[in-house]
Coordinates of C-alpha atoms in Angstrom, one line a residue:
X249 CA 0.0 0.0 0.0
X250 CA 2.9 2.3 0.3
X251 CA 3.9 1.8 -2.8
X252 CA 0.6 3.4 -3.9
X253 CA 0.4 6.1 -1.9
X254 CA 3.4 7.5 -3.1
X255 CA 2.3 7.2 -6.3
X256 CA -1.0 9.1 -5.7
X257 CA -3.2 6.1 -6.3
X258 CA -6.8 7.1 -5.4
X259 CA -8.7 3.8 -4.4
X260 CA -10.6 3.1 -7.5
X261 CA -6.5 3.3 -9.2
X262 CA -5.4 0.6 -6.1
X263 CA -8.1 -1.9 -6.7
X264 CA -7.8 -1.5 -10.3
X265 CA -4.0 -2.2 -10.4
X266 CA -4.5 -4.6 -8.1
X267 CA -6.9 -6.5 -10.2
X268 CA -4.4 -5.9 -13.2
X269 CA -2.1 -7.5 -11.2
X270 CA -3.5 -10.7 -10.2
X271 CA -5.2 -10.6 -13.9
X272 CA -1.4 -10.7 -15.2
X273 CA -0.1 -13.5 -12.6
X274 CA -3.3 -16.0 -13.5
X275 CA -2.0 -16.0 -17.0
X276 CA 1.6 -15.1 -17.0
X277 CA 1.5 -18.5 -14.3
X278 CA -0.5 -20.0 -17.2
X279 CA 1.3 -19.6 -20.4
X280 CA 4.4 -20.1 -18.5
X281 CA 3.5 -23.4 -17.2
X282 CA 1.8 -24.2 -20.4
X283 CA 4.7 -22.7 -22.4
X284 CA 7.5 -24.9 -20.6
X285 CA 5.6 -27.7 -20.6
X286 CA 4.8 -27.6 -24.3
X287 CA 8.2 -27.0 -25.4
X288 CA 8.7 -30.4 -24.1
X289 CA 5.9 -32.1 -25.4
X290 CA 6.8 -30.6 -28.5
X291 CA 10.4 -31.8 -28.2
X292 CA 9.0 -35.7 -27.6
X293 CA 6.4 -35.7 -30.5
X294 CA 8.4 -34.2 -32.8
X295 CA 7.4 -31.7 -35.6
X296 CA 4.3 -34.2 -36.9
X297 CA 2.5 -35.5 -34.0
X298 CA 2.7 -31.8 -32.2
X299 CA 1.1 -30.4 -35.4
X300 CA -1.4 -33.0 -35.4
X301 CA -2.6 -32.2 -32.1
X302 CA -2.3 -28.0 -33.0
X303 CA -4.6 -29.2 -36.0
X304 CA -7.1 -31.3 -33.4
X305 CA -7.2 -28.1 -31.3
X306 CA -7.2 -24.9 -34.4
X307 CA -10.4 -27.4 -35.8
X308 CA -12.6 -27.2 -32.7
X309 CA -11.8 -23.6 -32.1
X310 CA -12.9 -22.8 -35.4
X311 CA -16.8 -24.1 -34.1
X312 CA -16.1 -22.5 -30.6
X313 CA -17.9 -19.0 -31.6
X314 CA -20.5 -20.8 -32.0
X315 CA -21.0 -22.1 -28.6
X316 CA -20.0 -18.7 -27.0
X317 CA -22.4 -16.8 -28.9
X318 CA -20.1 -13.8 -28.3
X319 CA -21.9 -13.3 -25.2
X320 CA -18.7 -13.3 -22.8
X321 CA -18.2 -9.2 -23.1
X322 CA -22.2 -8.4 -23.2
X323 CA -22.5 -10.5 -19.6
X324 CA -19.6 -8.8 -18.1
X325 CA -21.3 -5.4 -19.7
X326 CA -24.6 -6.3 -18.1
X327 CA -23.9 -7.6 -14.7
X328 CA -21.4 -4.3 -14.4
X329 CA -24.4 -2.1 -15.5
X330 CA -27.3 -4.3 -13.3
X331 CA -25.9 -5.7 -10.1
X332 CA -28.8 -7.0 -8.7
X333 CA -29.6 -9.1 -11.5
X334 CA -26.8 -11.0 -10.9
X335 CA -28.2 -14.4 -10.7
X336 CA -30.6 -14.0 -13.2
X337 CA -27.8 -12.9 -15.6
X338 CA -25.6 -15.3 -14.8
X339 CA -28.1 -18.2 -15.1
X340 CA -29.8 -17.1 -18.7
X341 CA -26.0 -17.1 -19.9
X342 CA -25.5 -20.5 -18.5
X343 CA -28.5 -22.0 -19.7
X344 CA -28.2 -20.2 -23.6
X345 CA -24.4 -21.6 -23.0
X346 CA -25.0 -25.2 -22.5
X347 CA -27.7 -24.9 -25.6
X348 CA -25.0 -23.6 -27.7
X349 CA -22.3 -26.2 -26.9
X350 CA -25.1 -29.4 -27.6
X351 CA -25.6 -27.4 -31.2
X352 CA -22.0 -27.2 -32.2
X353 CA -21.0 -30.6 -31.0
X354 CA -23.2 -31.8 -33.4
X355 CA -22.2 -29.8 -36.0
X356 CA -18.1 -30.8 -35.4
X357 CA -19.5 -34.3 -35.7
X358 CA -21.4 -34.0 -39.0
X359 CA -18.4 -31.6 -40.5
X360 CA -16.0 -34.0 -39.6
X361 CA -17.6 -37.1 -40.8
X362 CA -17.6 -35.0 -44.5
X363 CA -14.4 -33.6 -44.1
X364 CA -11.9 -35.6 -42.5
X365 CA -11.1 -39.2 -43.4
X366 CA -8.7 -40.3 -41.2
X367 CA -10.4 -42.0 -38.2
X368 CA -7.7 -41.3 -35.5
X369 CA -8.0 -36.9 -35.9
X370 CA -12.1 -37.6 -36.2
X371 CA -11.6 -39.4 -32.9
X372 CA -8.8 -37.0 -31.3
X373 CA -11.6 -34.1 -32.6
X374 CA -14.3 -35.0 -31.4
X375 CA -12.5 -35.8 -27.6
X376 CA -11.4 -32.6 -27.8
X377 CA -14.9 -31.1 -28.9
X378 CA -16.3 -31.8 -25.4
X379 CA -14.2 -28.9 -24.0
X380 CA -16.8 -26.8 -25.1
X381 CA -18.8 -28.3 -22.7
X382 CA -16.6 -27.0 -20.3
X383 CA -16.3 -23.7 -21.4
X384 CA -20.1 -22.7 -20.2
X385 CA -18.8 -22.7 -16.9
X386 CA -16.7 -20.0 -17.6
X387 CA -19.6 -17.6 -16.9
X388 CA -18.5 -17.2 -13.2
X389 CA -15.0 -16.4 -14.2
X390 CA -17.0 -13.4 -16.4
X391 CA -18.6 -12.0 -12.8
X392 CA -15.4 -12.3 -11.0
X393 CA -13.9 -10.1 -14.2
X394 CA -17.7 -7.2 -14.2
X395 CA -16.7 -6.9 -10.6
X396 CA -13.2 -6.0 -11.0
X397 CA -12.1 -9.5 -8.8
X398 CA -9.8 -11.3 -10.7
X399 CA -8.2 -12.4 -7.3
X400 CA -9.8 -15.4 -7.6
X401 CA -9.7 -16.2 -11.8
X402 CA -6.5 -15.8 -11.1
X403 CA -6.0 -18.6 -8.4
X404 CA -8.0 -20.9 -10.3
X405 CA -6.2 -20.9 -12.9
X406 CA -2.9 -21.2 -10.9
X407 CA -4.1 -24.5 -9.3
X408 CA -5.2 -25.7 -12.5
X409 CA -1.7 -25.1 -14.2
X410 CA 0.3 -27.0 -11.6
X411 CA -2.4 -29.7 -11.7
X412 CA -2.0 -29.5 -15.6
X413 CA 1.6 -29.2 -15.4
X414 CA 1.7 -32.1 -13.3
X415 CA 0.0 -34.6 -15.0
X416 CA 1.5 -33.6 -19.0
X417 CA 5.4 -34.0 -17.2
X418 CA 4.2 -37.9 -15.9
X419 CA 2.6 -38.3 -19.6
X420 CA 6.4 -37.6 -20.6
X421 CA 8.0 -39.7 -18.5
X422 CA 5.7 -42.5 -19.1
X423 CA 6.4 -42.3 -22.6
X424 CA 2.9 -41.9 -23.5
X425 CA 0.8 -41.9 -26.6
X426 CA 0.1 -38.9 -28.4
X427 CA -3.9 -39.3 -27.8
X428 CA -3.2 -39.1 -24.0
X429 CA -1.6 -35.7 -24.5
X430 CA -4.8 -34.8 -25.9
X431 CA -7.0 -35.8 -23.0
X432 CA -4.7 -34.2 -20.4
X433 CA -5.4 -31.1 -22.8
X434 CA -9.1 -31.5 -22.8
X435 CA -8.8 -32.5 -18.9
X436 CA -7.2 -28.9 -18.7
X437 CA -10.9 -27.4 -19.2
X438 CA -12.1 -29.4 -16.5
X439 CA -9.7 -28.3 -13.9
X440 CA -10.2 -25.0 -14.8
X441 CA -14.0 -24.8 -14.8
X442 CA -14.2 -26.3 -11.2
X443 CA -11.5 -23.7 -10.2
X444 CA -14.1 -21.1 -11.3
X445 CA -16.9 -22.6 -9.8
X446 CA -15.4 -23.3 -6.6
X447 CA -14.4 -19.9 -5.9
X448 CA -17.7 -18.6 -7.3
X449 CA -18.9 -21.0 -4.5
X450 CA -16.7 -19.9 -1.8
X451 CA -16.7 -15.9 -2.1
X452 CA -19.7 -15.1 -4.0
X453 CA -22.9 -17.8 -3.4
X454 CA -24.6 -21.1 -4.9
X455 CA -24.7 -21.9 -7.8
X456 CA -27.9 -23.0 -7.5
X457 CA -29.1 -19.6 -7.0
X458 CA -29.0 -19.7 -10.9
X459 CA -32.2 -18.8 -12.6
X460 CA -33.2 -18.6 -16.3
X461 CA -35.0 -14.9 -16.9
X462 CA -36.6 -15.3 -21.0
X463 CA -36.6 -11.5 -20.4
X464 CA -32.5 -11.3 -20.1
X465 CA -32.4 -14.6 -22.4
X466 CA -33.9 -11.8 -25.2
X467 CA -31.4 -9.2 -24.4
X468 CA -28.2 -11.3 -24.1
X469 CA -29.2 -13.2 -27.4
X470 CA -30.1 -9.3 -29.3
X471 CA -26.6 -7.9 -28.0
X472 CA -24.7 -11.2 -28.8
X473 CA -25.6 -12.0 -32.1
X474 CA -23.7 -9.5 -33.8
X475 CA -20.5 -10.4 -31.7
X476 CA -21.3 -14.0 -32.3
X477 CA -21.3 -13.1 -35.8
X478 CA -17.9 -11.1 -35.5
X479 CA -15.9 -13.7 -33.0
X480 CA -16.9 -16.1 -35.5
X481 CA -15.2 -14.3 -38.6
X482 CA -12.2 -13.5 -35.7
X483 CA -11.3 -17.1 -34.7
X484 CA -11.5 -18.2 -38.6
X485 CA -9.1 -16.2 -39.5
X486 CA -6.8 -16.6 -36.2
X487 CA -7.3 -20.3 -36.8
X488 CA -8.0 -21.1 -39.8
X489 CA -4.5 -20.7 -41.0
X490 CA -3.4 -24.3 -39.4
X491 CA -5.8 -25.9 -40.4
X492 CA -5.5 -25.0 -44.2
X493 CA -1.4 -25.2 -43.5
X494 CA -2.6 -29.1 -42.2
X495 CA -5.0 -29.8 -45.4
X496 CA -2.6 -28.0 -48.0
X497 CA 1.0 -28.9 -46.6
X498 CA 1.2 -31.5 -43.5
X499 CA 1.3 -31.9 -40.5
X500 CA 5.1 -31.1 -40.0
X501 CA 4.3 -27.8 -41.2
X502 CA 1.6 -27.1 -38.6
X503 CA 4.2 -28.2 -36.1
X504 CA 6.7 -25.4 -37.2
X505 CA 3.6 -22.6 -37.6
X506 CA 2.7 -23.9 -33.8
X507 CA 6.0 -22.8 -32.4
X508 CA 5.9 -19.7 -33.6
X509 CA 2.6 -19.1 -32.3
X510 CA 2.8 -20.3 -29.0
X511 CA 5.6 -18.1 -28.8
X512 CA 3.5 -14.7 -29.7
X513 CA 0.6 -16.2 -27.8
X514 CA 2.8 -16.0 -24.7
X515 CA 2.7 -11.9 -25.4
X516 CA -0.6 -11.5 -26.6
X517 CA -2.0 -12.1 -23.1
X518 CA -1.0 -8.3 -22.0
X519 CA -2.5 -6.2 -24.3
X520 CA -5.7 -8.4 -23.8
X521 CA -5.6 -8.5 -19.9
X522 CA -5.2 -5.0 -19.8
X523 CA -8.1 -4.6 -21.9
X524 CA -10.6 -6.8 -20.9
X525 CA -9.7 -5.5 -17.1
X526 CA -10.5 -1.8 -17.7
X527 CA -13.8 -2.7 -19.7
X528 CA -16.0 -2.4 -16.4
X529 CA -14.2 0.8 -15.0
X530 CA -14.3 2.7 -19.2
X531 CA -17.9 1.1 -19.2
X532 CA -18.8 3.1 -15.6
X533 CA -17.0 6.0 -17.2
X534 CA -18.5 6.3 -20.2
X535 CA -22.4 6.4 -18.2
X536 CA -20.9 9.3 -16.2
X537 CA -18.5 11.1 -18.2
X538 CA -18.0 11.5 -22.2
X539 CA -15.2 13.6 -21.9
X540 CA -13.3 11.6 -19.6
X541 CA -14.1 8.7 -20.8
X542 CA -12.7 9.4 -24.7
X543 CA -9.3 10.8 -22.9
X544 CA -8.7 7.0 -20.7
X545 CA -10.0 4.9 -24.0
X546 CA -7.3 6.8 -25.9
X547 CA -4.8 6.2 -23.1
X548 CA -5.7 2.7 -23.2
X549 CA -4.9 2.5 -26.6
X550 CA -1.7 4.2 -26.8
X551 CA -0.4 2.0 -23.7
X552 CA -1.6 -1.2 -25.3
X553 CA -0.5 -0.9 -28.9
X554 CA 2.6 0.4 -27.6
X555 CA 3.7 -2.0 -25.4
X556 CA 2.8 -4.5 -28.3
X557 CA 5.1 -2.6 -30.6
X558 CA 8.1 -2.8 -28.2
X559 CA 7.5 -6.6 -27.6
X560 CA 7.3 -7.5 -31.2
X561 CA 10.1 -5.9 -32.5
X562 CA 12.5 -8.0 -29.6
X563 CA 11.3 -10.9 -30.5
X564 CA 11.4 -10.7 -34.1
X565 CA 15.3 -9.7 -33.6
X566 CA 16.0 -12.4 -30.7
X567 CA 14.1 -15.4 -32.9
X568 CA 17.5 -17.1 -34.0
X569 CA 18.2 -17.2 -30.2
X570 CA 14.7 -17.9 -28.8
X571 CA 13.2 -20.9 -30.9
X572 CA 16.4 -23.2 -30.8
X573 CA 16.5 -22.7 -26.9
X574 CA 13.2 -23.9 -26.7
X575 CA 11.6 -25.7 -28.8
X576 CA 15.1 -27.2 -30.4
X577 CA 16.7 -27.8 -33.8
X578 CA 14.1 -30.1 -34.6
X579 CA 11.9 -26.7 -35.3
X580 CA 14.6 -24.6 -36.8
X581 CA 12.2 -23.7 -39.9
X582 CA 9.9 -21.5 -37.0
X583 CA 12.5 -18.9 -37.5
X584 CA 11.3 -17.2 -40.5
X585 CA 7.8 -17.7 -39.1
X586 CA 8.3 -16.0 -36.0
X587 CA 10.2 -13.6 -37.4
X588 CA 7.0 -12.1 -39.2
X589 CA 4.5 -13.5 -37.3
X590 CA 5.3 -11.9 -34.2
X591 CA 4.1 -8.3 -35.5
X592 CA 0.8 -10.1 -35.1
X593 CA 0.8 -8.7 -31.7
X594 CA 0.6 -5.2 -32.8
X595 CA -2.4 -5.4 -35.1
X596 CA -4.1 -7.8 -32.8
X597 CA -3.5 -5.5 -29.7
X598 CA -4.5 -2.2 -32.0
X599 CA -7.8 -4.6 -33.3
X600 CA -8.8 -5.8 -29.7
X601 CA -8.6 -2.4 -27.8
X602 CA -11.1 -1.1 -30.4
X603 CA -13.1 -4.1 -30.2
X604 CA -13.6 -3.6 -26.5
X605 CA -14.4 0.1 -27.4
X606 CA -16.8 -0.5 -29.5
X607 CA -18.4 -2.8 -27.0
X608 CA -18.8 -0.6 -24.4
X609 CA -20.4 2.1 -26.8
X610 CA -22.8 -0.4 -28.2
X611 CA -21.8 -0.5 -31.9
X612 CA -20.9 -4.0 -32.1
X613 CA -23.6 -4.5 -34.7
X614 CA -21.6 -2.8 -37.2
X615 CA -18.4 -5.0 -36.4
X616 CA -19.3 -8.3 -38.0
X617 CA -18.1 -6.1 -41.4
X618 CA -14.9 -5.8 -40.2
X619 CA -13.6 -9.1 -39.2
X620 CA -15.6 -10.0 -42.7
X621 CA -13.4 -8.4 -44.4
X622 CA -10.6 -9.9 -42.4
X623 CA -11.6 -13.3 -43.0
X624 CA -12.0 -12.8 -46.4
X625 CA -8.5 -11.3 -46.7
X626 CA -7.1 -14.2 -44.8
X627 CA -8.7 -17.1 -47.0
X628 CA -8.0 -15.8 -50.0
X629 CA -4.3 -14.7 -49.2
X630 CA -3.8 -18.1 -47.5
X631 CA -4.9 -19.8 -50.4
X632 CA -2.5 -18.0 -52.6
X633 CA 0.7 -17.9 -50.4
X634 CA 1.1 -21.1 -48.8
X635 CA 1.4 -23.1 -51.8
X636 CA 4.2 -20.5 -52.5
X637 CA 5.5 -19.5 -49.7
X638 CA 4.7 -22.6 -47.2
X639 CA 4.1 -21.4 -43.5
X640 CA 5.8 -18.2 -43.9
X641 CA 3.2 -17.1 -46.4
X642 CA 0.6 -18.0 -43.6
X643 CA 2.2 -15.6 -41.3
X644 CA 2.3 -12.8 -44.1
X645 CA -1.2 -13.2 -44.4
X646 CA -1.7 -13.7 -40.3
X647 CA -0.5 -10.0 -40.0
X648 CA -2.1 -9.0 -43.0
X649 CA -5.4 -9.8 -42.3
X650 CA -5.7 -8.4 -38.5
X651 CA -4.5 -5.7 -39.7
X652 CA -7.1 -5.3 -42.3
X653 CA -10.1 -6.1 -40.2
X654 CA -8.5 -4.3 -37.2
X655 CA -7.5 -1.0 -38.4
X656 CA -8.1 -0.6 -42.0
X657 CA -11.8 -1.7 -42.1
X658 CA -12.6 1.4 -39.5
X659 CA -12.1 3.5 -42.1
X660 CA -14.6 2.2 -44.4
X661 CA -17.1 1.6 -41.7
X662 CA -18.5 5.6 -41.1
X663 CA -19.5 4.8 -37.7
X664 CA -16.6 3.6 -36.8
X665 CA -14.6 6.5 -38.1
X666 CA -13.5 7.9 -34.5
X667 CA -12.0 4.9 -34.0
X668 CA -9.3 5.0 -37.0
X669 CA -8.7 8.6 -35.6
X670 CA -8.1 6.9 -32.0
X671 CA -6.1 4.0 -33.1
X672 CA -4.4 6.3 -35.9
X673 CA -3.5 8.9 -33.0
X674 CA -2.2 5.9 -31.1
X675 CA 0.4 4.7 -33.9
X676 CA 1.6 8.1 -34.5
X677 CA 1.8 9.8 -30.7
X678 CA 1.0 6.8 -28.3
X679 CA 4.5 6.2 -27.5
X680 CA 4.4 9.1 -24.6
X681 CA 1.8 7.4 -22.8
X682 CA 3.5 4.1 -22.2
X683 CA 5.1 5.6 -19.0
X684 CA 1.8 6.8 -18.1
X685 CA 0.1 3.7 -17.0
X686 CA -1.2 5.3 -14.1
X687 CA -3.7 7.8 -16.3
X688 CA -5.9 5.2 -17.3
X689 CA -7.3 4.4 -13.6
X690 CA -7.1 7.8 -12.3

């Protein structure tokens, strides 16, 4: 606390940093524990079998908007705006969720059975389907986040880490089967949606206080269809690059394209935590105070994009050093990949903040035309590069396309127009805010 009172936190900046702060430890403990581990498990499959279970995992995640029906930033929107709707909110979203996951289980099935003919990956996808399941729990981790409590997200996913971590470093000493790598993947959901649900238990109420309200069931469904619509066209064309890599290459190649993501995903986290914390505080902000609120979003955006320009640019220039350390020569061919493919972060941190913006301002319905255009960019480019240019060309287009459906399209869109001012302020003169963290919770 001393620390803060020099600084001249007020207590809305303490709790916020606070909350930043375990927010950052959950997942840095995370992606650590899933980064070290992985580099392992990568080492012992090999290039093929690790980009065989990437291609298991990219599939399902392709359905997975489905099943979320964007509704993860509208809940944490409403039960910020309406507190004591709590249990109502939290039930209707429960209840849609579980309705969602049944519908796109059985559409992985049927797309699989058309699409995929080798019966091990139909098995290996459909196990790993069921973490969708899973996911639906995930709506007490949103309260914990509209309350500004990621204490307890946090610890959750701490426990489930070394759990994780545990059980993936006795599959590697047991010398086990790739499909059991998969399972302690898919068990990873588990773990992490009791975590949630215990604490929700423990520091919040029952979960059987839970109620469906057809009246919020209208409102969630009306706010999240757009954004189901928009994460849809989002994870296509953040996943649908190994899965064509997979169909048009092999799954060597998906290996190699893995590496280098798992690296980038490792930084991604921080722009996105940063973000997704200071939605319910810009969300009070902008209720109270227009003025106000445009100078912290701006901040917001010059810290976040900058801090994802400064990360990139290392990595791209350490990559000879970072992907041999790691992963091994084994995946020397990552190089190139990561090389490029770590400027992802900076679209993808410049395309999120406004996402979260536009969120909070409730014009998400005009978003589905920008990650439209994204996806489109990203099929077609993928389609023309990688039979060129192999993985690299994916990565070309990986960048491409984010920044195409992140930045560009908020040109075209009018109402988005104050947007591409915000974010084109940010590229220009956001690097003097990045010592300024301290504006945006003030």
């Amino acid at each position: 606390m001393n620390l803060f009172s020099k600084l001249n936190f007020s207590e809305e900046a303490v709790k916020v940093s606070k909350n930043i702060g375990w927010a950052l430890l959950g997942k840095m403990t995370t992606l650590l524990g899933s980064f070290i581990v992985g580099i392992f498990v990568a080492r012992y499959l090999g290039p093929e079998q690790y980009g065989l279970m990437n291609y298991v995992i990219a599939y399902v995640s392709i359905f997975q908007a489905l099943a979320l029906f964007g509704m993860d930033n509208i809940e944490i929107r409403e039960e910020a705006k309406n507190k004591d709707d709590r249990d109502s909110i939290i039930g209707t979203a429960f209840v849609l969720k579980l309705i969602f996951a049944a519908v796109t289980i059985l559409l992985i099935f049927i797309v699989v059975m058309l699409s995929v003919s080798d019966v091990f990956t139909r098995a290996m996808i459909m196990l790993y389907s069921l973490t969708i399941v899973c996911s639906c729990f995930f709506v007490t981790r949103n309260y914990f986040t509209s309350i500004v409590w990621n204490e307890y997200v946090a610890k959750s996913e701490i426990a489930r880490s070394v759990i994780g971590v545990i059980i993936k470093v006795l599959l590697l000493l047991a010398h086990a089967k790739l499909v059991w790598f998969i399972v302690a993947v898919t068990f990873d959901y588990v773990l992490l949606a009791s975590g949630y649900c215990l604490s929700y238990s423990k520091k919040i109420d029952r979960i059987r206080l839970w109620r469906f309200d057809r009246k919020w069931a209208k409102v969630l469904i009306r706010q999240s269809f757009p954004l189901m619509l928009t994460t849809s066209m989002v994870i296509v064309y953040q996943k649908i690059d190994q899965v064509m890599i997979g169909n048009m290459l092999d799954n060597s190649a998906v290996g190699q394209f893995s590496v280098a993501s798992k690296i980038v995903e490792m930084l991604i986290f921080v722009p996105s935590m940063i973000c997704q914390t200071m939605m319910p505080i810009l969300t009070d902000v902008f209720v109270q105070d227009r003025e106000a609120y445009n100078v912290k979003a701006q901040c917001v955006m010059n810290i976040t994009l900058w801090l994802s320009i400064l990360m990139s640019v290392v990595v791209s220039l350490m990559s000879y050093c970072i992907v041999p350390a790691t992963f091994g020569k084994d995946f020397m061919l990552a190089i190139p990949i990561l090389q490029i493919l770590s400027f992802k972060l900076v679209t993808v941190a410049l395309s999120n903040t406004a996402g979260y913006l536009l969120t909070i301002e409730g014009l998400q319905d005009y978003a589905i035309f920008r990650d439209i255009l994204g996806c489109v960019v990203c099929v077609a480019l993928n389609l023309v590069l990688i039979p060129v240019l192999g993985a690299v060309g994916s990565a070309i287009v990986a960048v491409v396309s984010n920044f195409v459906a992140g930045y560009m399209a908020d040109l075209v869109i009018p109402r988005y127009r104050h947007i591409f001012r915000m974010q084109t302020k940010a590229i220009f003169m956001g690097w003097k805010d990045v010592l300024r963290i301290k504006e945006i919770v003030r």
